[in-house]
């Protein structure tokens, strides 16, 4: 009798999971997203441009509304492909695209250290500045957690997060595409890392093309 | 019991985690072949391995699978991945005539294997060094062997190391965690999606039978009862 009851409970659980998989998956993905459409306050805002699909258009909208202060863009250490000139740096792409959309070059501020470290200094030096962080939708909670770990509670009040949706997927359908699944799982692992291991090691230097090829060949026959 | 296992795993993480990462790397040392196939993704590392092999005279040509278009490529913010690989090869000294763009559109490792399969149908006697990152070699080898069982002696895998982390320290970096843990998920997905369906069916039946037998044996163990409860004659 007990065995039969257990079997029925197991079947009911499986059937419920199958029937309710959409809301379950949607709620799970919603957990990764923080922030949203920011109500326009009268004051001008600065924007930290981290990532996100169609991010340049979003900044351009703010610019047209006359609400854009500075745009803060991280210049990461040059990759080998950038060193060779095969691709432009993402910071340079962002600058070009923003200027194309009318943003004035003097509004664009580049920085080299990590976003959270730079934001800490920026907010401390400008007590009235409000910063909107534009980022990938599913990356918003991880990024906010990482930034909040370094910034004082008082300064956190002056931060807004603007999670930008990807045109290929969102919370309601991410499991239907490979890119959606990869974005979801990658950001779950990132959030896990940020929550469990707040201390990050410093980044390692990137080898030059010559150094890298020598390393590969020295492993060879 | 579970808590003890967790504590032991935490204490031994310095020993366990490098092994977890090393298990994924089945790459071999660079050795002679006719071509190198540079798998898309990791454009900052993989093409340079092919360049090093060309310069060393280990290979005579490089194959690139064309890739599906991402939103950034659609908006022309970045060139297509296969074009980045080609430009990198040429800028590092590989002759453009040595670079071959394969047919098809690749959006996954499975598609890459299909592209190589088509190439090997037309060039049945060539050998290929498949170049990909360390963590990706095991899944790639599994996929390529399934896709090309008749040609499995014609290709081998060469690992391209990463700059930012390696098997010894990946868990200290967010990208390291993302990369290795995602790779395990992808490998599991590939095994289920593309693996032997008969094998999975057999495994499911075996687990079900074992579970029922275990339940039966549990229910048939006599429980302690008071003499009054037996219901028998006194």
PDB file of N, CA and C in Angstrom, chain B residues 63-153:
ATOM      1  N   UNK B  63      41.680  24.507 -42.209  1.00  0.00           N
ATOM      2  CA  UNK B  63      40.248  24.457 -42.545  1.00  0.00           C
ATOM      3  C   UNK B  63      39.466  25.278 -41.512  1.00  0.00           C
ATOM      4  N   UNK B  64      38.473  26.033 -42.003  1.00  0.00           N
ATOM      5  CA  UNK B  64      37.623  26.825 -41.095  1.00  0.00           C
ATOM      6  C   UNK B  64      36.153  26.548 -41.412  1.00  0.00           C
ATOM      7  N   UNK B  65      35.356  26.144 -40.417  1.00  0.00           N
ATOM      8  CA  UNK B  65      33.906  26.000 -40.671  1.00  0.00           C
ATOM      9  C   UNK B  65      33.229  27.378 -40.612  1.00  0.00           C
ATOM     10  N   UNK B  66      32.411  27.743 -41.598  1.00  0.00           N
ATOM     11  CA  UNK B  66      31.690  29.023 -41.524  1.00  0.00           C
ATOM     12  C   UNK B  66      30.652  28.980 -40.399  1.00  0.00           C
ATOM     13  N   UNK B  67      30.447  30.116 -39.747  1.00  0.00           N
ATOM     14  CA  UNK B  67      29.594  30.124 -38.554  1.00  0.00           C
ATOM     15  C   UNK B  67      28.267  30.839 -38.804  1.00  0.00           C
ATOM     16  N   UNK B  68      27.286  30.530 -37.965  1.00  0.00           N
ATOM     17  CA  UNK B  68      26.005  31.256 -38.035  1.00  0.00           C
ATOM     18  C   UNK B  68      26.217  32.669 -37.492  1.00  0.00           C
ATOM     19  N   UNK B  69      25.309  33.571 -37.864  1.00  0.00           N
ATOM     20  CA  UNK B  69      25.513  34.989 -37.559  1.00  0.00           C
ATOM     21  C   UNK B  69      24.921  35.349 -36.194  1.00  0.00           C
ATOM     22  N   UNK B  70      25.718  36.042 -35.381  1.00  0.00           N
ATOM     23  CA  UNK B  70      25.235  36.502 -34.068  1.00  0.00           C
ATOM     24  C   UNK B  70      24.658  37.917 -34.213  1.00  0.00           C
ATOM     25  N   UNK B  71      23.912  38.421 -33.194  1.00  0.00           N
ATOM     26  CA  UNK B  71      23.352  39.779 -33.308  1.00  0.00           C
ATOM     27  C   UNK B  71      24.412  40.853 -33.547  1.00  0.00           C
ATOM     28  N   UNK B  72      25.577  40.741 -32.841  1.00  0.00           N
ATOM     29  CA  UNK B  72      26.634  41.735 -33.036  1.00  0.00           C
ATOM     30  C   UNK B  72      27.169  41.692 -34.469  1.00  0.00           C
ATOM     31  N   UNK B  73      27.221  40.484 -35.046  1.00  0.00           N
ATOM     32  CA  UNK B  73      27.673  40.366 -36.438  1.00  0.00           C
ATOM     33  C   UNK B  73      26.611  40.930 -37.386  1.00  0.00           C
ATOM     34  N   UNK B  74      25.339  40.685 -37.025  1.00  0.00           N
ATOM     35  CA  UNK B  74      24.227  41.194 -37.832  1.00  0.00           C
ATOM     36  C   UNK B  74      24.278  42.723 -37.890  1.00  0.00           C
ATOM     37  N   UNK B  75      24.628  43.337 -36.753  1.00  0.00           N
ATOM     38  CA  UNK B  75      24.707  44.803 -36.683  1.00  0.00           C
ATOM     39  C   UNK B  75      26.045  45.331 -37.192  1.00  0.00           C
ATOM     40  N   UNK B  76      26.890  44.406 -37.673  1.00  0.00           N
ATOM     41  CA  UNK B  76      28.221  44.746 -38.193  1.00  0.00           C
ATOM     42  C   UNK B  76      29.107  45.419 -37.141  1.00  0.00           C
ATOM     43  N   UNK B  77      28.897  45.037 -35.892  1.00  0.00           N
ATOM     44  CA  UNK B  77      29.774  45.545 -34.835  1.00  0.00           C
ATOM     45  C   UNK B  77      31.081  44.759 -34.825  1.00  0.00           C
ATOM     46  N   UNK B  78      30.993  43.483 -35.151  1.00  0.00           N
ATOM     47  CA  UNK B  78      32.194  42.633 -35.259  1.00  0.00           C
ATOM     48  C   UNK B  78      32.084  41.803 -36.537  1.00  0.00           C
ATOM     49  N   UNK B  79      33.228  41.413 -37.121  1.00  0.00           N
ATOM     50  CA  UNK B  79      33.163  40.553 -38.317  1.00  0.00           C
ATOM     51  C   UNK B  79      32.693  39.150 -37.930  1.00  0.00           C
ATOM     52  N   UNK B  80      32.225  38.345 -38.914  1.00  0.00           N
ATOM     53  CA  UNK B  80      31.851  36.960 -38.605  1.00  0.00           C
ATOM     54  C   UNK B  80      33.054  36.184 -38.050  1.00  0.00           C
ATOM     55  N   UNK B  81      32.760  35.189 -37.218  1.00  0.00           N
ATOM     56  CA  UNK B  81      33.832  34.450 -36.547  1.00  0.00           C
ATOM     57  C   UNK B  81      34.812  33.820 -37.536  1.00  0.00           C
ATOM     58  N   UNK B  82      34.275  33.204 -38.610  1.00  0.00           N
ATOM     59  CA  UNK B  82      35.183  32.548 -39.557  1.00  0.00           C
ATOM     60  C   UNK B  82      36.091  33.570 -40.244  1.00  0.00           C
ATOM     61  N   UNK B  83      35.582  34.790 -40.400  1.00  0.00           N
ATOM     62  CA  UNK B  83      36.381  35.844 -41.032  1.00  0.00           C
ATOM     63  C   UNK B  83      37.487  36.309 -40.067  1.00  0.00           C
ATOM     64  N   UNK B  84      37.164  36.370 -38.787  1.00  0.00           N
ATOM     65  CA  UNK B  84      38.183  36.738 -37.786  1.00  0.00           C
ATOM     66  C   UNK B  84      39.318  35.708 -37.810  1.00  0.00           C
ATOM     67  N   UNK B  85      38.929  34.418 -37.855  1.00  0.00           N
ATOM     68  CA  UNK B  85      39.950  33.354 -37.860  1.00  0.00           C
ATOM     69  C   UNK B  85      40.812  33.484 -39.116  1.00  0.00           C
ATOM     70  N   UNK B  86      40.166  33.687 -40.260  1.00  0.00           N
ATOM     71  CA  UNK B  86      40.915  33.784 -41.529  1.00  0.00           C
ATOM     72  C   UNK B  86      41.881  34.964 -41.502  1.00  0.00           C
ATOM     73  N   UNK B  87      41.382  36.117 -41.050  1.00  0.00           N
ATOM     74  CA  UNK B  87      42.243  37.310 -40.999  1.00  0.00           C
ATOM     75  C   UNK B  87      43.438  37.087 -40.071  1.00  0.00           C
ATOM     76  N   UNK B  88      43.171  36.459 -38.948  1.00  0.00           N
ATOM     77  CA  UNK B  88      44.236  36.200 -37.978  1.00  0.00           C
ATOM     78  C   UNK B  88      45.318  35.321 -38.591  1.00  0.00           C
ATOM     79  N   UNK B  89      44.889  34.264 -39.283  1.00  0.00           N
ATOM     80  CA  UNK B  89      45.840  33.333 -39.909  1.00  0.00           C
ATOM     81  C   UNK B  89      46.703  34.080 -40.925  1.00  0.00           C
ATOM     82  N   UNK B  90      46.047  34.862 -41.768  1.00  0.00           N
ATOM     83  CA  UNK B  90      46.768  35.558 -42.847  1.00  0.00           C
ATOM     84  C   UNK B  90      47.717  36.604 -42.265  1.00  0.00           C
ATOM     85  N   UNK B  91      47.237  37.337 -41.244  1.00  0.00           N
ATOM     86  CA  UNK B  91      48.100  38.373 -40.654  1.00  0.00           C
ATOM     87  C   UNK B  91      49.298  37.786 -39.944  1.00  0.00           C
ATOM     88  N   UNK B  92      49.186  36.538 -39.499  1.00  0.00           N
ATOM     89  CA  UNK B  92      50.316  35.897 -38.817  1.00  0.00           C
ATOM     90  C   UNK B  92      51.205  35.134 -39.789  1.00  0.00           C
ATOM     91  N   UNK B  93      50.936  35.249 -41.078  1.00  0.00           N
ATOM     92  CA  UNK B  93      51.889  34.710 -42.043  1.00  0.00           C
ATOM     93  C   UNK B  93      51.447  33.464 -42.791  1.00  0.00           C
ATOM     94  N   UNK B  94      50.226  32.999 -42.575  1.00  0.00           N
ATOM     95  CA  UNK B  94      49.740  31.839 -43.336  1.00  0.00           C
ATOM     96  C   UNK B  94      49.315  32.333 -44.721  1.00  0.00           C
ATOM     97  N   UNK B  95      49.740  31.634 -45.755  1.00  0.00           N
ATOM     98  CA  UNK B  95      49.385  32.041 -47.119  1.00  0.00           C
ATOM     99  C   UNK B  95      47.868  31.859 -47.329  1.00  0.00           C
ATOM    100  N   UNK B  96      47.189  32.871 -47.903  1.00  0.00           N
ATOM    101  CA  UNK B  96      45.726  32.736 -48.085  1.00  0.00           C
ATOM    102  C   UNK B  96      45.336  31.479 -48.856  1.00  0.00           C
ATOM    103  N   UNK B  97      46.214  31.010 -49.762  1.00  0.00           N
ATOM    104  CA  UNK B  97      45.878  29.798 -50.536  1.00  0.00           C
ATOM    105  C   UNK B  97      45.872  28.549 -49.647  1.00  0.00           C
ATOM    106  N   UNK B  98      46.449  28.651 -48.453  1.00  0.00           N
ATOM    107  CA  UNK B  98      46.471  27.496 -47.540  1.00  0.00           C
ATOM    108  C   UNK B  98      45.199  27.431 -46.684  1.00  0.00           C
ATOM    109  N   UNK B  99      44.365  28.450 -46.762  1.00  0.00           N
ATOM    110  CA  UNK B  99      43.167  28.507 -45.906  1.00  0.00           C
ATOM    111  C   UNK B  99      41.936  28.090 -46.715  1.00  0.00           C
ATOM    112  N   UNK B 100      41.196  27.120 -46.212  1.00  0.00           N
ATOM    113  CA  UNK B 100      39.982  26.634 -46.896  1.00  0.00           C
ATOM    114  C   UNK B 100      38.768  26.844 -45.999  1.00  0.00           C
ATOM    115  N   UNK B 101      37.763  27.528 -46.541  1.00  0.00           N
ATOM    116  CA  UNK B 101      36.506  27.699 -45.817  1.00  0.00           C
ATOM    117  C   UNK B 101      35.610  26.505 -46.161  1.00  0.00           C
ATOM    118  N   UNK B 102      35.187  25.758 -45.149  1.00  0.00           N
ATOM    119  CA  UNK B 102      34.371  24.560 -45.404  1.00  0.00           C
ATOM    120  C   UNK B 102      32.935  24.969 -45.772  1.00  0.00           C
ATOM    121  N   UNK B 103      32.165  23.983 -46.216  1.00  0.00           N
ATOM    122  CA  UNK B 103      30.762  24.267 -46.590  1.00  0.00           C
ATOM    123  C   UNK B 103      29.851  24.208 -45.363  1.00  0.00           C
ATOM    124  N   UNK B 104      28.701  24.857 -45.464  1.00  0.00           N
ATOM    125  CA  UNK B 104      27.686  24.789 -44.399  1.00  0.00           C
ATOM    126  C   UNK B 104      27.751  25.980 -43.467  1.00  0.00           C
ATOM    127  N   UNK B 105      26.886  25.941 -42.446  1.00  0.00           N
ATOM    128  CA  UNK B 105      26.849  26.993 -41.423  1.00  0.00           C
ATOM    129  C   UNK B 105      26.932  26.319 -40.068  1.00  0.00           C
ATOM    130  N   UNK B 106      27.926  26.660 -39.303  1.00  0.00           N
ATOM    131  CA  UNK B 106      28.144  25.962 -38.052  1.00  0.00           C
ATOM    132  C   UNK B 106      27.660  26.787 -36.860  1.00  0.00           C
ATOM    133  N   UNK B 107      26.819  26.152 -36.031  1.00  0.00           N
ATOM    134  CA  UNK B 107      26.359  26.815 -34.806  1.00  0.00           C
ATOM    135  C   UNK B 107      26.678  25.985 -33.588  1.00  0.00           C
ATOM    136  N   UNK B 108      27.324  24.827 -33.809  1.00  0.00           N
ATOM    137  CA  UNK B 108      27.624  23.943 -32.678  1.00  0.00           C
ATOM    138  C   UNK B 108      28.764  23.007 -33.067  1.00  0.00           C
ATOM    139  N   UNK B 109      29.280  22.293 -32.082  1.00  0.00           N
ATOM    140  CA  UNK B 109      30.353  21.327 -32.351  1.00  0.00           C
ATOM    141  C   UNK B 109      29.859  20.240 -33.295  1.00  0.00           C
ATOM    142  N   UNK B 110      28.590  19.892 -33.159  1.00  0.00           N
ATOM    143  CA  UNK B 110      28.008  18.859 -34.031  1.00  0.00           C
ATOM    144  C   UNK B 110      28.069  19.326 -35.493  1.00  0.00           C
ATOM    145  N   UNK B 111      27.728  20.608 -35.726  1.00  0.00           N
ATOM    146  CA  UNK B 111      27.794  21.163 -37.085  1.00  0.00           C
ATOM    147  C   UNK B 111      29.240  21.175 -37.605  1.00  0.00           C
ATOM    148  N   UNK B 112      30.199  21.458 -36.716  1.00  0.00           N
ATOM    149  CA  UNK B 112      31.611  21.454 -37.124  1.00  0.00           C
ATOM    150  C   UNK B 112      32.008  20.066 -37.620  1.00  0.00           C
ATOM    151  N   UNK B 113      31.545  19.050 -36.891  1.00  0.00           N
ATOM    152  CA  UNK B 113      31.859  17.670 -37.280  1.00  0.00           C
ATOM    153  C   UNK B 113      31.202  17.339 -38.629  1.00  0.00           C
ATOM    154  N   UNK B 114      29.993  17.850 -38.829  1.00  0.00           N
ATOM    155  CA  UNK B 114      29.323  17.621 -40.128  1.00  0.00           C
ATOM    156  C   UNK B 114      30.115  18.262 -41.262  1.00  0.00           C
ATOM    157  N   UNK B 115      30.644  19.458 -40.997  1.00  0.00           N
ATOM    158  CA  UNK B 115      31.435  20.147 -42.033  1.00  0.00           C
ATOM    159  C   UNK B 115      32.685  19.347 -42.369  1.00  0.00           C
ATOM    160  N   UNK B 116      33.347  18.805 -41.342  1.00  0.00           N
ATOM    161  CA  UNK B 116      34.543  17.995 -41.605  1.00  0.00           C
ATOM    162  C   UNK B 116      34.164  16.701 -42.330  1.00  0.00           C
ATOM    163  N   UNK B 117      33.006  16.155 -41.963  1.00  0.00           N
ATOM    164  CA  UNK B 117      32.542  14.923 -42.612  1.00  0.00           C
ATOM    165  C   UNK B 117      32.408  15.133 -44.118  1.00  0.00           C
ATOM    166  N   UNK B 118      31.803  16.251 -44.500  1.00  0.00           N
ATOM    167  CA  UNK B 118      31.651  16.548 -45.942  1.00  0.00           C
ATOM    168  C   UNK B 118      33.013  16.703 -46.614  1.00  0.00           C
ATOM    169  N   UNK B 119      33.941  17.334 -45.903  1.00  0.00           N
ATOM    170  CA  UNK B 119      35.270  17.538 -46.478  1.00  0.00           C
ATOM    171  C   UNK B 119      35.974  16.192 -46.665  1.00  0.00           C
ATOM    172  N   UNK B 120      35.848  15.309 -45.680  1.00  0.00           N
ATOM    173  CA  UNK B 120      36.542  14.022 -45.763  1.00  0.00           C
ATOM    174  C   UNK B 120      35.927  13.094 -46.813  1.00  0.00           C
ATOM    175  N   UNK B 121      34.663  13.320 -47.141  1.00  0.00           N
ATOM    176  CA  UNK B 121      34.060  12.522 -48.226  1.00  0.00           C
ATOM    177  C   UNK B 121      34.760  12.814 -49.548  1.00  0.00           C
ATOM    178  N   UNK B 122      35.154  14.080 -49.724  1.00  0.00           N
ATOM    179  CA  UNK B 122      35.833  14.476 -50.957  1.00  0.00           C
ATOM    180  C   UNK B 122      37.340  14.262 -50.881  1.00  0.00           C
ATOM    181  N   UNK B 123      37.890  14.210 -49.660  1.00  0.00           N
ATOM    182  CA  UNK B 123      39.344  14.051 -49.485  1.00  0.00           C
ATOM    183  C   UNK B 123      39.547  12.901 -48.504  1.00  0.00           C
ATOM    184  N   UNK B 124      39.372  11.693 -48.992  1.00  0.00           N
ATOM    185  CA  UNK B 124      39.271  10.552 -48.082  1.00  0.00           C
ATOM    186  C   UNK B 124      40.609  10.127 -47.459  1.00  0.00           C
ATOM    187  N   UNK B 125      41.737  10.615 -47.984  1.00  0.00           N
ATOM    188  CA  UNK B 125      43.015  10.099 -47.469  1.00  0.00           C
ATOM    189  C   UNK B 125      43.828  11.144 -46.701  1.00  0.00           C
ATOM    190  N   UNK B 126      43.192  12.234 -46.298  1.00  0.00           N
ATOM    191  CA  UNK B 126      43.954  13.257 -45.580  1.00  0.00           C
ATOM    192  C   UNK B 126      43.841  13.070 -44.065  1.00  0.00           C
ATOM    193  N   UNK B 127      44.803  13.649 -43.346  1.00  0.00           N
ATOM    194  CA  UNK B 127      44.733  13.638 -41.875  1.00  0.00           C
ATOM    195  C   UNK B 127      44.517  15.071 -41.381  1.00  0.00           C
ATOM    196  N   UNK B 128      43.801  15.179 -40.268  1.00  0.00           N
ATOM    197  CA  UNK B 128      43.406  16.501 -39.780  1.00  0.00           C
ATOM    198  C   UNK B 128      43.692  16.620 -38.276  1.00  0.00           C
ATOM    199  N   UNK B 129      44.359  17.722 -37.914  1.00  0.00           N
ATOM    200  CA  UNK B 129      44.530  18.053 -36.489  1.00  0.00           C
ATOM    201  C   UNK B 129      43.413  19.026 -36.119  1.00  0.00           C
ATOM    202  N   UNK B 130      42.519  18.608 -35.253  1.00  0.00           N
ATOM    203  CA  UNK B 130      41.407  19.480 -34.853  1.00  0.00           C
ATOM    204  C   UNK B 130      41.882  20.340 -33.676  1.00  0.00           C
ATOM    205  N   UNK B 131      41.879  21.656 -33.891  1.00  0.00           N
ATOM    206  CA  UNK B 131      42.399  22.567 -32.857  1.00  0.00           C
ATOM    207  C   UNK B 131      41.232  23.201 -32.102  1.00  0.00           C
ATOM    208  N   UNK B 132      41.234  23.000 -30.794  1.00  0.00           N
ATOM    209  CA  UNK B 132      40.219  23.637 -29.952  1.00  0.00           C
ATOM    210  C   UNK B 132      40.798  23.840 -28.555  1.00  0.00           C
ATOM    211  N   UNK B 133      40.041  24.502 -27.692  1.00  0.00           N
ATOM    212  CA  UNK B 133      40.585  24.782 -26.354  1.00  0.00           C
ATOM    213  C   UNK B 133      40.605  23.525 -25.492  1.00  0.00           C
ATOM    214  N   UNK B 134      41.448  23.555 -24.484  1.00  0.00           N
ATOM    215  CA  UNK B 134      41.666  22.387 -23.621  1.00  0.00           C
ATOM    216  C   UNK B 134      40.356  21.764 -23.124  1.00  0.00           C
ATOM    217  N   UNK B 135      39.480  22.609 -22.573  1.00  0.00           N
ATOM    218  CA  UNK B 135      38.252  22.105 -21.940  1.00  0.00           C
ATOM    219  C   UNK B 135      37.269  21.524 -22.949  1.00  0.00           C
ATOM    220  N   UNK B 136      37.453  21.837 -24.234  1.00  0.00           N
ATOM    221  CA  UNK B 136      36.490  21.458 -25.273  1.00  0.00           C
ATOM    222  C   UNK B 136      36.904  20.183 -26.011  1.00  0.00           C
ATOM    223  N   UNK B 137      38.107  19.678 -25.737  1.00  0.00           N
ATOM    224  CA  UNK B 137      38.623  18.567 -26.555  1.00  0.00           C
ATOM    225  C   UNK B 137      37.852  17.259 -26.326  1.00  0.00           C
ATOM    226  N   UNK B 138      37.468  16.971 -25.087  1.00  0.00           N
ATOM    227  CA  UNK B 138      36.797  15.681 -24.856  1.00  0.00           C
ATOM    228  C   UNK B 138      35.446  15.632 -25.562  1.00  0.00           C
ATOM    229  N   UNK B 139      34.655  16.701 -25.425  1.00  0.00           N
ATOM    230  CA  UNK B 139      33.338  16.714 -26.075  1.00  0.00           C
ATOM    231  C   UNK B 139      33.508  16.673 -27.601  1.00  0.00           C
ATOM    232  N   UNK B 140      34.472  17.444 -28.096  1.00  0.00           N
ATOM    233  CA  UNK B 140      34.700  17.456 -29.549  1.00  0.00           C
ATOM    234  C   UNK B 140      35.079  16.062 -30.033  1.00  0.00           C
ATOM    235  N   UNK B 141      35.979  15.406 -29.307  1.00  0.00           N
ATOM    236  CA  UNK B 141      36.413  14.064 -29.734  1.00  0.00           C
ATOM    237  C   UNK B 141      35.228  13.106 -29.737  1.00  0.00           C
ATOM    238  N   UNK B 142      34.403  13.198 -28.723  1.00  0.00           N
ATOM    239  CA  UNK B 142      33.214  12.329 -28.631  1.00  0.00           C
ATOM    240  C   UNK B 142      32.295  12.572 -29.844  1.00  0.00           C
ATOM    241  N   UNK B 143      32.065  13.854 -30.144  1.00  0.00           N
ATOM    242  CA  UNK B 143      31.178  14.214 -31.260  1.00  0.00           C
ATOM    243  C   UNK B 143      31.773  13.760 -32.591  1.00  0.00           C
ATOM    244  N   UNK B 144      33.049  14.071 -32.813  1.00  0.00           N
ATOM    245  CA  UNK B 144      33.674  13.741 -34.103  1.00  0.00           C
ATOM    246  C   UNK B 144      33.741  12.226 -34.311  1.00  0.00           C
ATOM    247  N   UNK B 145      33.964  11.485 -33.241  1.00  0.00           N
ATOM    248  CA  UNK B 145      34.017  10.019 -33.386  1.00  0.00           C
ATOM    249  C   UNK B 145      32.646   9.451 -33.701  1.00  0.00           C
ATOM    250  N   UNK B 146      31.604  10.072 -33.171  1.00  0.00           N
ATOM    251  CA  UNK B 146      30.251   9.597 -33.481  1.00  0.00           C
ATOM    252  C   UNK B 146      29.868   9.955 -34.909  1.00  0.00           C
ATOM    253  N   UNK B 147      30.274  11.154 -35.316  1.00  0.00           N
ATOM    254  CA  UNK B 147      29.907  11.625 -36.652  1.00  0.00           C
ATOM    255  C   UNK B 147      30.722  10.939 -37.741  1.00  0.00           C
ATOM    256  N   UNK B 148      31.990  10.632 -37.418  1.00  0.00           N
ATOM    257  CA  UNK B 148      32.906  10.101 -38.429  1.00  0.00           C
ATOM    258  C   UNK B 148      33.542   8.784 -37.963  1.00  0.00           C
ATOM    259  N   UNK B 149      32.730   7.763 -37.700  1.00  0.00           N
ATOM    260  CA  UNK B 149      33.328   6.530 -37.171  1.00  0.00           C
ATOM    261  C   UNK B 149      34.307   5.878 -38.149  1.00  0.00           C
ATOM    262  N   UNK B 150      34.032   6.037 -39.444  1.00  0.00           N
ATOM    263  CA  UNK B 150      34.899   5.383 -40.441  1.00  0.00           C
ATOM    264  C   UNK B 150      36.228   6.121 -40.608  1.00  0.00           C
ATOM    265  N   UNK B 151      36.274   7.374 -40.150  1.00  0.00           N
ATOM    266  CA  UNK B 151      37.482   8.195 -40.371  1.00  0.00           C
ATOM    267  C   UNK B 151      38.230   8.491 -39.074  1.00  0.00           C
ATOM    268  N   UNK B 152      37.889   7.765 -37.989  1.00  0.00           N
ATOM    269  CA  UNK B 152      38.419   8.212 -36.691  1.00  0.00           C
ATOM    270  C   UNK B 152      39.940   8.150 -36.590  1.00  0.00           C
ATOM    271  N   UNK B 153      40.581   7.409 -37.486  1.00  0.00           N
ATOM    272  CA  UNK B 153      42.053   7.376 -37.468  1.00  0.00           C
ATOM    273  C   UNK B 153      42.656   8.559 -38.227  1.00  0.00           C
TER     274      UNK B 153
END
